mmCIF file of C-alpha atoms in Angstrom:
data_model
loop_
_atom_site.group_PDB
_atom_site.id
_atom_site.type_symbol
_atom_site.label_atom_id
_atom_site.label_comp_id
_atom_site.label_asym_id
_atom_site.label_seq_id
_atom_site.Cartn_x
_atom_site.Cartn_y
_atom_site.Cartn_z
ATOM 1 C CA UNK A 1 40.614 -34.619 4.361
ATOM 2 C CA UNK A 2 37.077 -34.302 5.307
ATOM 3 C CA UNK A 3 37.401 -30.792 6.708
ATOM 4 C CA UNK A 4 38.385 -30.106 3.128
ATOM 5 C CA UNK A 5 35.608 -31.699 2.081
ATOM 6 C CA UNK A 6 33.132 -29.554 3.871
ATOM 7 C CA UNK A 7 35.709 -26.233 2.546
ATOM 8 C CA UNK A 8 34.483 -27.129 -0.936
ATOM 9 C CA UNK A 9 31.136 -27.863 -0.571
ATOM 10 C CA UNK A 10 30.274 -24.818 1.838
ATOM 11 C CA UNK A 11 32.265 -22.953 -1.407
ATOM 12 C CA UNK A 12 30.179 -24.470 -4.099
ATOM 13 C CA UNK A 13 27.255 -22.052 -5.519
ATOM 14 C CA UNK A 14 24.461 -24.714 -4.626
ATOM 15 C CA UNK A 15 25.397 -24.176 -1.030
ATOM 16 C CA UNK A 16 25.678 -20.659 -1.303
ATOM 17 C CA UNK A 17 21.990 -20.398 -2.937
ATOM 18 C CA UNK A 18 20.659 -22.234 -0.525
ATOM 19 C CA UNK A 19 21.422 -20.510 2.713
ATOM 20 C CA UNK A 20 19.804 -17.280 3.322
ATOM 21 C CA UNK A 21 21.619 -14.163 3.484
ATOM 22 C CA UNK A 22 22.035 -12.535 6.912
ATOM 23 C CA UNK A 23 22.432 -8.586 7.919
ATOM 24 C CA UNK A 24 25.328 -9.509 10.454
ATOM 25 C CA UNK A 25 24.612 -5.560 11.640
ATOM 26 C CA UNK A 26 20.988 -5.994 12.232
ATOM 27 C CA UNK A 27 20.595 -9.790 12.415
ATOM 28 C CA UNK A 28 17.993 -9.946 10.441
ATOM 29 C CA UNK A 29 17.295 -12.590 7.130
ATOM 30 C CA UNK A 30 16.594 -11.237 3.649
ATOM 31 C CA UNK A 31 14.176 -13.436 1.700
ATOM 32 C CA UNK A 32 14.997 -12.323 -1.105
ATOM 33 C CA UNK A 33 17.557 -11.504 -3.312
ATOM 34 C CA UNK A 34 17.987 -7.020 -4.243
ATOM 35 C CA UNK A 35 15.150 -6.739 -1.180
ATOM 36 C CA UNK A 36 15.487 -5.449 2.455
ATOM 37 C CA UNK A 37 13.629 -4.012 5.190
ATOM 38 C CA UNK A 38 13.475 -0.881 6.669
ATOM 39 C CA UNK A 39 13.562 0.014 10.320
ATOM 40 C CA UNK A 40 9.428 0.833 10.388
ATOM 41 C CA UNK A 41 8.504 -2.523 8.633
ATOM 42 C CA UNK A 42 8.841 -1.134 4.728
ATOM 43 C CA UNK A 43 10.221 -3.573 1.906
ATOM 44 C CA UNK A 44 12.526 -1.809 -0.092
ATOM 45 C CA UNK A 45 14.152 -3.145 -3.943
ATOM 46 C CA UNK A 46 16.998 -1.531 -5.666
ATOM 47 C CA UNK A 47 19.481 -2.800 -7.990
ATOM 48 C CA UNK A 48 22.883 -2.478 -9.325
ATOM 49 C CA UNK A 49 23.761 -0.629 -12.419
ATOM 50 C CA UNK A 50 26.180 -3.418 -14.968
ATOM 51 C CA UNK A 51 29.318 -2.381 -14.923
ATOM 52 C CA UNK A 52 28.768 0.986 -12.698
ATOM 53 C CA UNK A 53 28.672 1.557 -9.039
ATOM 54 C CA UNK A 54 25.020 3.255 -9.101
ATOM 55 C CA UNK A 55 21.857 1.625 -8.179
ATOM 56 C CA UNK A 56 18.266 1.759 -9.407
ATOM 57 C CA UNK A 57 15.901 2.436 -6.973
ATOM 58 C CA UNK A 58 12.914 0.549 -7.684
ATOM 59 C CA UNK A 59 10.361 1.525 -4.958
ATOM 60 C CA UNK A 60 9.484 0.611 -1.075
ATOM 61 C CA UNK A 61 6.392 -2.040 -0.735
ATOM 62 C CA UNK A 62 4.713 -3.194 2.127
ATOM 63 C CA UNK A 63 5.243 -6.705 1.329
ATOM 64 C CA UNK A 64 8.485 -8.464 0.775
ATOM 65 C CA UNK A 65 6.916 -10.589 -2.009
ATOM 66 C CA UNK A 66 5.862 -7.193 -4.206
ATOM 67 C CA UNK A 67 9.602 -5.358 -3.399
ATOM 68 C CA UNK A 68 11.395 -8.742 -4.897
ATOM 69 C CA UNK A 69 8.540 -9.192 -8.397
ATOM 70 C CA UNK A 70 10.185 -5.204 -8.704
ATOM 71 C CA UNK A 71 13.412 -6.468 -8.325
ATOM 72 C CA UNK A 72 13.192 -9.957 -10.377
ATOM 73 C CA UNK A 73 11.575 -7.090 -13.567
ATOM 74 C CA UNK A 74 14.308 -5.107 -13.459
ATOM 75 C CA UNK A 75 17.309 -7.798 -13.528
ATOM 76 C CA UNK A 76 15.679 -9.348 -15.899
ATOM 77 C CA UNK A 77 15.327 -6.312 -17.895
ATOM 78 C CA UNK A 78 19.046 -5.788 -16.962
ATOM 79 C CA UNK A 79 20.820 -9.338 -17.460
ATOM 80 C CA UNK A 80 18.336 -11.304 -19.953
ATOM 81 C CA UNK A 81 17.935 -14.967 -19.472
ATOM 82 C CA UNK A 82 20.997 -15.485 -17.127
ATOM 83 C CA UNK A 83 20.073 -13.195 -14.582
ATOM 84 C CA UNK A 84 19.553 -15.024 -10.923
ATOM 85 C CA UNK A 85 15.444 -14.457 -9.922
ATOM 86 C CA UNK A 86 13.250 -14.616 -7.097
ATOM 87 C CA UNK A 87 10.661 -15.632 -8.839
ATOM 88 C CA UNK A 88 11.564 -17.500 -12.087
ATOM 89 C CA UNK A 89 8.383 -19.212 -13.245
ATOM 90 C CA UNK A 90 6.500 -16.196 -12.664
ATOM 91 C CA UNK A 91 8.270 -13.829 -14.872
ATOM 92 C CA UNK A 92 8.594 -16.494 -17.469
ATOM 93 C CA UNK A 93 4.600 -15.970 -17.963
ATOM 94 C CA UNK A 94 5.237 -12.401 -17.202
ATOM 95 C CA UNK A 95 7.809 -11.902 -20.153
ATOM 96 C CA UNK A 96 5.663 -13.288 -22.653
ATOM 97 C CA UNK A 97 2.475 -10.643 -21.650
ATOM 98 C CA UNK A 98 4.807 -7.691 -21.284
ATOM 99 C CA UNK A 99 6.628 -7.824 -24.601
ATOM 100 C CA UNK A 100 9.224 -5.639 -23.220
ATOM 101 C CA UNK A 101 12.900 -6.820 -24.682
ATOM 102 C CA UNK A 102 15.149 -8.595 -22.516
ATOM 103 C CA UNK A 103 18.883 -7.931 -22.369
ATOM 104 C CA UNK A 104 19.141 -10.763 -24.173
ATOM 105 C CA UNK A 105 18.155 -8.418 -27.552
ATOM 106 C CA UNK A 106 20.218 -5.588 -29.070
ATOM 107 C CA UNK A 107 18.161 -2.818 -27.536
ATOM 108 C CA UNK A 108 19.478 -1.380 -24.039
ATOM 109 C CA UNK A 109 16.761 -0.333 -22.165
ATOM 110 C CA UNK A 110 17.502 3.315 -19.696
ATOM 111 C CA UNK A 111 17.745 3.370 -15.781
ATOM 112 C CA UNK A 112 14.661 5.185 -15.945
ATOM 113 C CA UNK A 113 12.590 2.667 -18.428
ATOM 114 C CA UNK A 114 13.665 -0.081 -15.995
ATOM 115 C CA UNK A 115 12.605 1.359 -12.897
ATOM 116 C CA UNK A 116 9.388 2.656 -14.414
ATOM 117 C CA UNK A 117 8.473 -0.869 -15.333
ATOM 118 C CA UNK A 118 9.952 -2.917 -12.342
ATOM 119 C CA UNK A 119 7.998 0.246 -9.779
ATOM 120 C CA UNK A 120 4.593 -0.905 -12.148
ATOM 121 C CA UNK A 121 4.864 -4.600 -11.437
ATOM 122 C CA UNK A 122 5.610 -3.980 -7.886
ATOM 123 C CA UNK A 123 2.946 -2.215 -7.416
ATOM 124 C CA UNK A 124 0.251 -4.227 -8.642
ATOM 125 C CA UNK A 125 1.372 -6.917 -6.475
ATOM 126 C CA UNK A 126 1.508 -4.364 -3.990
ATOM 127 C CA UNK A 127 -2.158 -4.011 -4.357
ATOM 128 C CA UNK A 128 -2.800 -7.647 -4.887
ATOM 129 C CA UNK A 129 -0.786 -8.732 -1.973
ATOM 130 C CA UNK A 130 -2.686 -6.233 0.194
ATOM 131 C CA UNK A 131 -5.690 -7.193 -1.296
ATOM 132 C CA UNK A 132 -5.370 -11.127 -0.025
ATOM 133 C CA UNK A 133 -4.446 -10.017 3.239
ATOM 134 C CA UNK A 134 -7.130 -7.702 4.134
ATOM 135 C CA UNK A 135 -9.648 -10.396 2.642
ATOM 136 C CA UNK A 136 -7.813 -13.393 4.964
ATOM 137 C CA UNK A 137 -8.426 -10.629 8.054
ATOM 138 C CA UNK A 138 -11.930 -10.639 6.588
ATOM 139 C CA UNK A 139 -12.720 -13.656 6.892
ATOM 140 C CA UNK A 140 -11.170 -14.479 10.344
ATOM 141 C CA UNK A 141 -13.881 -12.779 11.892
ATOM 142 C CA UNK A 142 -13.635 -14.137 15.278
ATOM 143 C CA UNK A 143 -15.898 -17.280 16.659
ATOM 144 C CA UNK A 144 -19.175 -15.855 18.442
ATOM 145 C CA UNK A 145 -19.427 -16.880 22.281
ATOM 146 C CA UNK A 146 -20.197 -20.213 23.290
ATOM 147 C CA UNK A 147 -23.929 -20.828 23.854
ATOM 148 C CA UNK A 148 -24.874 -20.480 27.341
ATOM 149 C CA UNK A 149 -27.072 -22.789 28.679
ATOM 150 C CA UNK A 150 -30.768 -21.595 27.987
ATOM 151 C CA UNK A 151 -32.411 -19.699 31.078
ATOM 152 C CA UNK A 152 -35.852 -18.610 32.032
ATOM 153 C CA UNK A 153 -36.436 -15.242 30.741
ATOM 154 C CA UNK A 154 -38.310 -14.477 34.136
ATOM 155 C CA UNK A 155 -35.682 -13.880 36.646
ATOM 156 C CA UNK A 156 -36.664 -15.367 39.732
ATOM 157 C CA UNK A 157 -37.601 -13.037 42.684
ATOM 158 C CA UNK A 158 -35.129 -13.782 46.021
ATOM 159 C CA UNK A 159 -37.207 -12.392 48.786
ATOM 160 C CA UNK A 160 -39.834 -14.643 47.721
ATOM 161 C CA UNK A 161 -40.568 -17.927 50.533
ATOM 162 C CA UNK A 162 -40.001 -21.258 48.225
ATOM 163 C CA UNK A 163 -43.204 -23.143 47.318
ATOM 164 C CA UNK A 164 -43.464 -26.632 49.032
ATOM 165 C CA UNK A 165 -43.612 -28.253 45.463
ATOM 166 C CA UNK A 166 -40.632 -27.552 44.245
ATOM 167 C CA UNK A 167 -37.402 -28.295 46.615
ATOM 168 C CA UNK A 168 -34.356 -28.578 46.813
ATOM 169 C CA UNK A 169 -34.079 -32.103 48.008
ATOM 170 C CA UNK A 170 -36.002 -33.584 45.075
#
């Protein structure tokens, strides 16, 4: 009975959201959803057509964060209100600025309108995410040397014979 148990909750959708998803081929985690990486360290976002077995290529990013805002644009764009995002509360805010329609309304937006706007988003988080980064390497400048203990500027001479004043034994 309990292994059924643990059957039907591993099958639920709350369990499936909240594990990541796994390359088994490369081993590698996906952090989020319609975003993977390349072999030389890109983030790349594409999407699946509704009801068609193309994709929408919506643009390699060199952070995972920018490829997925391209991504969470154009399902959005694609699916309306029900669509599953990375992002949720920031496209909310997002939607509101753009004034682009949703699925949600009568108008069907192109493959090509969707990836021009998803590509735009991505990009300016692109630059903003690139932005941060360089300014956090910025300001890590490293820690200067620790203060040496201060030292006559006169360098003593060694052939010189001590004085009797000053010894060693005092």
């Amino acid at each position: 009975m309990e292994g059924r148990e643990e059957l039907m909750r591993a099958a639920t959708p709350a369990a499936a959201t909240t594990t990541t998803t796994v390359s088994a081929a490369a081993g590698r985690e996906r952090p989020y959803r319609g975003v993977r990486m390349r072999k030389w360290g890109k983030w790349v976002a594409e999407i699946r057509e509704p009801n068609k077995r193309s994709r929408i290529w919506l643009g390699s990013y060199s952070t995972p964060v920018a490829a997925a805002r391209a991504y969470d644009t154009a399902v959005f764009l694609l699916r309306g209100s029900s669509a599953r995002l990375n992002f949720p509360e920031e496209l909310d805010a997002e939607e509101a600025a753009s004034g682009l329609p949703a699925a949600d309304s009568d108008s069907s937006l192109s493959a090509a309108t969707i990836r021009k706007k998803a590509t735009e988003v991505g990009a300016r988080v692109d630059a903003l995410q690139a932005a941060i980064i360089s300014q956090q390497q910025q300001n890590q400048t490293p820690p200067p040397p620790p203060m040496l203990p201060a030292r006559s500027s006169k360098q003593p001479d060694l052939n010189e014979q001590p004085s009797p004043e000053i010894s060693d034994e005092e």
